[in-house]
Coordinates of C-alpha atoms in Angstrom, one line a residue:
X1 CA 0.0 0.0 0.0
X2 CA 3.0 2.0 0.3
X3 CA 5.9 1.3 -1.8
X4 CA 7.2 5.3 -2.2
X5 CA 7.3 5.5 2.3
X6 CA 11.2 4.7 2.0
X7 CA 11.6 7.5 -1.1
X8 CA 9.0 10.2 -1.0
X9 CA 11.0 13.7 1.1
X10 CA 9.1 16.0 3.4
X11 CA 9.7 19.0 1.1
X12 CA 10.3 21.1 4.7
X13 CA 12.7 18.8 6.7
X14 CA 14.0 16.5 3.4
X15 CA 13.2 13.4 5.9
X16 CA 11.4 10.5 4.6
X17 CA 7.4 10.5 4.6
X18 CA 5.8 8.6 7.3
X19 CA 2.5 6.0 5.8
X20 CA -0.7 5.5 7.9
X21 CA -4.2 5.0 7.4
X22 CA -6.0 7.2 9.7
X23 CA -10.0 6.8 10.0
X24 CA -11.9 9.5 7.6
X25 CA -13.7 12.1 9.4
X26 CA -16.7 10.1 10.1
X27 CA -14.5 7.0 11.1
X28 CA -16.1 4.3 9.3
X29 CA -13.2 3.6 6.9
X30 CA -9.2 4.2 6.2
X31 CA -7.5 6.7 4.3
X32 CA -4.0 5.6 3.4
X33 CA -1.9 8.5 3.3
X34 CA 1.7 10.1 3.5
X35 CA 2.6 12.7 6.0
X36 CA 4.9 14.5 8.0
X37 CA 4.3 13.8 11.4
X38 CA 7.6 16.4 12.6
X39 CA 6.9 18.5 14.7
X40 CA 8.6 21.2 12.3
X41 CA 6.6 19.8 9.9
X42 CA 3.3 19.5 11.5
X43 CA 0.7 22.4 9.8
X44 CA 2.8 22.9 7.4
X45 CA 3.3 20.1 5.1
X46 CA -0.2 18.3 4.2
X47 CA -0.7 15.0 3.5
X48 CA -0.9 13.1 0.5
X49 CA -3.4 10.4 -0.3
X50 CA -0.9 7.0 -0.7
X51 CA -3.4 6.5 -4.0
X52 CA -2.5 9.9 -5.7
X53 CA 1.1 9.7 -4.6
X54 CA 1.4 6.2 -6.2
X55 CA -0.5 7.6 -8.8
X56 CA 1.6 10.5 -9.8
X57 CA 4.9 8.1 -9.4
X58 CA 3.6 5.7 -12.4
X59 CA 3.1 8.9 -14.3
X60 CA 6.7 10.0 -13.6
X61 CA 8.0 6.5 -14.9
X62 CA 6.3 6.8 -18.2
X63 CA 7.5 10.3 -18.8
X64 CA 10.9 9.5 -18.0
X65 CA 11.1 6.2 -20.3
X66 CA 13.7 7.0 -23.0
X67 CA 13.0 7.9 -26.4
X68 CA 13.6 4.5 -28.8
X69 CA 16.2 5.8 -30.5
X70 CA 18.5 5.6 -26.9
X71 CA 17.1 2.1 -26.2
X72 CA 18.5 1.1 -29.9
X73 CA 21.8 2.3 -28.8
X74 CA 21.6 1.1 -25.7
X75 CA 20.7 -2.5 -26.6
X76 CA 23.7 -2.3 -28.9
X77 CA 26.3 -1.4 -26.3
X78 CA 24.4 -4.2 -24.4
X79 CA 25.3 -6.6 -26.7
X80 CA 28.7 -5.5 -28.0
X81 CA 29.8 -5.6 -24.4
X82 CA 28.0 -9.2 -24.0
X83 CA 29.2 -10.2 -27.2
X84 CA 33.2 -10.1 -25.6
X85 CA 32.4 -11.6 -22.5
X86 CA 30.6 -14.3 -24.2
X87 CA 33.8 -14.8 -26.6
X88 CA 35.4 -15.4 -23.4
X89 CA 33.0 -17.7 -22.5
X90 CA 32.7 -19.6 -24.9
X91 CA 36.6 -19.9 -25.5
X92 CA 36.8 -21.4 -22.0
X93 CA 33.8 -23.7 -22.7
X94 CA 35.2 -25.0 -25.8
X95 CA 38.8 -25.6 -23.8
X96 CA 36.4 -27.9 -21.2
X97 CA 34.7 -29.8 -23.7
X98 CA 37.8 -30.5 -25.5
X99 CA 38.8 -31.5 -22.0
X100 CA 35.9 -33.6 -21.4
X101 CA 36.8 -35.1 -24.8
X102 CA 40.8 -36.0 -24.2
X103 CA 39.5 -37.7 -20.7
X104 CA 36.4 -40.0 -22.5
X105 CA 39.7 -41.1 -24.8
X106 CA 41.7 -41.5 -22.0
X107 CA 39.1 -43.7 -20.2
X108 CA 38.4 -45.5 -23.7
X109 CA 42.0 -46.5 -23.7
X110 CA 42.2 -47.6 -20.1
X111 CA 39.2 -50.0 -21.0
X112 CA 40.7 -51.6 -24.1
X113 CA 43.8 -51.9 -21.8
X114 CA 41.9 -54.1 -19.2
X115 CA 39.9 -55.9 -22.4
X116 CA 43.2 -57.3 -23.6
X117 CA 44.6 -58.2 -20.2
X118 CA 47.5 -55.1 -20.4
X119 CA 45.7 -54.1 -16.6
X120 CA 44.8 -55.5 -14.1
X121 CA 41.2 -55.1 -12.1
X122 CA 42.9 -52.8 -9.6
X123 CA 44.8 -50.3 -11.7
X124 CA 41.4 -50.2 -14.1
X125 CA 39.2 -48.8 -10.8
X126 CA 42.0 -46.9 -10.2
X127 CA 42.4 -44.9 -12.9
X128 CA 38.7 -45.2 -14.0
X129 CA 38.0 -43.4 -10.5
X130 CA 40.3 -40.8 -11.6
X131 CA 38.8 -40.0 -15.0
X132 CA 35.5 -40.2 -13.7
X133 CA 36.5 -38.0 -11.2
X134 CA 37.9 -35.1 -13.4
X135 CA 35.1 -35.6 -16.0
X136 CA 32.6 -34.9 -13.0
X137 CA 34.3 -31.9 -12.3
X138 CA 34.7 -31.0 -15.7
X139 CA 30.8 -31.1 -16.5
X140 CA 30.3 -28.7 -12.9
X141 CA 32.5 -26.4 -14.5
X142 CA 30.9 -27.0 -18.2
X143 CA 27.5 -26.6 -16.6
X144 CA 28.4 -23.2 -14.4
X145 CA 29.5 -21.5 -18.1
X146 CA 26.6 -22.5 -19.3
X147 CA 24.4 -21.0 -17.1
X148 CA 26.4 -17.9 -17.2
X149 CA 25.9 -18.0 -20.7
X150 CA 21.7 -17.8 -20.7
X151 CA 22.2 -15.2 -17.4
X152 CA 24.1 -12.9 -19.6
X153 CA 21.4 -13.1 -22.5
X154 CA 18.2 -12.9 -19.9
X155 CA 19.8 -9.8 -18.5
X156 CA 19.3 -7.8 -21.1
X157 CA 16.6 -8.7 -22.2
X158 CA 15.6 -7.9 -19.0
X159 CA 17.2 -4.7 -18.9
X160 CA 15.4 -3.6 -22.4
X161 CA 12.4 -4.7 -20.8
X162 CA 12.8 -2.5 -18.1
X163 CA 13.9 0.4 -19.7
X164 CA 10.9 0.7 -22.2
X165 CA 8.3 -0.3 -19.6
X166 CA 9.4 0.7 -16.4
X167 CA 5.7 1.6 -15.4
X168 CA 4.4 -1.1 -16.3
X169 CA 6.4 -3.5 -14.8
X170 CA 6.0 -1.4 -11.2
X171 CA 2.4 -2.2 -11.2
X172 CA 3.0 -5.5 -12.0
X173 CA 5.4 -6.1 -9.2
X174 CA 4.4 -7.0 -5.8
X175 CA 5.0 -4.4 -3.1
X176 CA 8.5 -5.7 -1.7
X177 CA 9.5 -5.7 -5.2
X178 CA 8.7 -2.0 -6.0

């Protein structure tokens, strides 16, 4: 009911806004409002109904959204800037799989080793633990790029999102989120 208390000044003492809901004059039913309950403040500064404030706020987010030409450009930057950290990424993803590749051979080899008798049972689970091991590890690793990978790509979406519909997505959200 009152998402602005933290951000909405007293325009006398430039301290936060309190939020109530006092009883109407007749005392039947709530007002929700913002006020200055200071006592420099008190007479001076009236209060604002929370559904006008709230109001007005939504109407300040839609005249501050940015013209579409600025969102073009900055999608762009967005994604040149993405673009190199996702070389990166995928550099280092293509150096695990290769990885993951050189230890599936490695374990291939230890197998036909122990097929033609060149091994014996122990030395097998030995190293097979070990391969299996590092190709565990491997596919953590594999799986944390690629999850950076879809974060970096939902982010600005989510970003774009935000920046052409700032409004709307306030009254969407629920009130811890605004």
């Amino acid at each position: 009911m009152y998402p602005l208390k933290r951000f909405m000044l007293c325009f006398n003492c430039n301290n936060p806004l309190y939020a109530s809901s006092p009883k109407t004059g007749g005392g039947k039913s709530h007002s929700p409002r913002y006020h200055c309950a200071r006592k420099s403040c008190v007479g001076i500064v009236p209060s604002v109904k929370a559904e006008v404030a709230n109001s007005l706020f939504i109407d300040l987010l839609k005249e501050i959204q940015p013209v579409e030409s600025t969102i073009k450009l900055y999608k762009e930057i967005l994604n040149r800037t993405a673009m190199q950290q996702l070389d990166n990424l995928n550099r280092r993803l293509g150096a695990l799989r290769g990885a993951l590749t050189s230890l599936e051979s490695e374990r291939s080899t230890a197998m036909r080793r122990w097929n033609s008798g060149k091994m014996s049972d122990s030395d097998k689970d030995d190293i097979l633990a070990s391969i299996d091991a590092d190709i565990i590890e491997k596919r953590e690793q594999l799986e944390a790029l690629e999850e950076q990978q879809a974060v970096k790509r939902t982010q600005i979406d989510y970003i774009m999102n935000f920046m052409s519909n700032a409004h709307k997505l306030w009254l969407d959200a629920d009130v811890e989120m605004r």
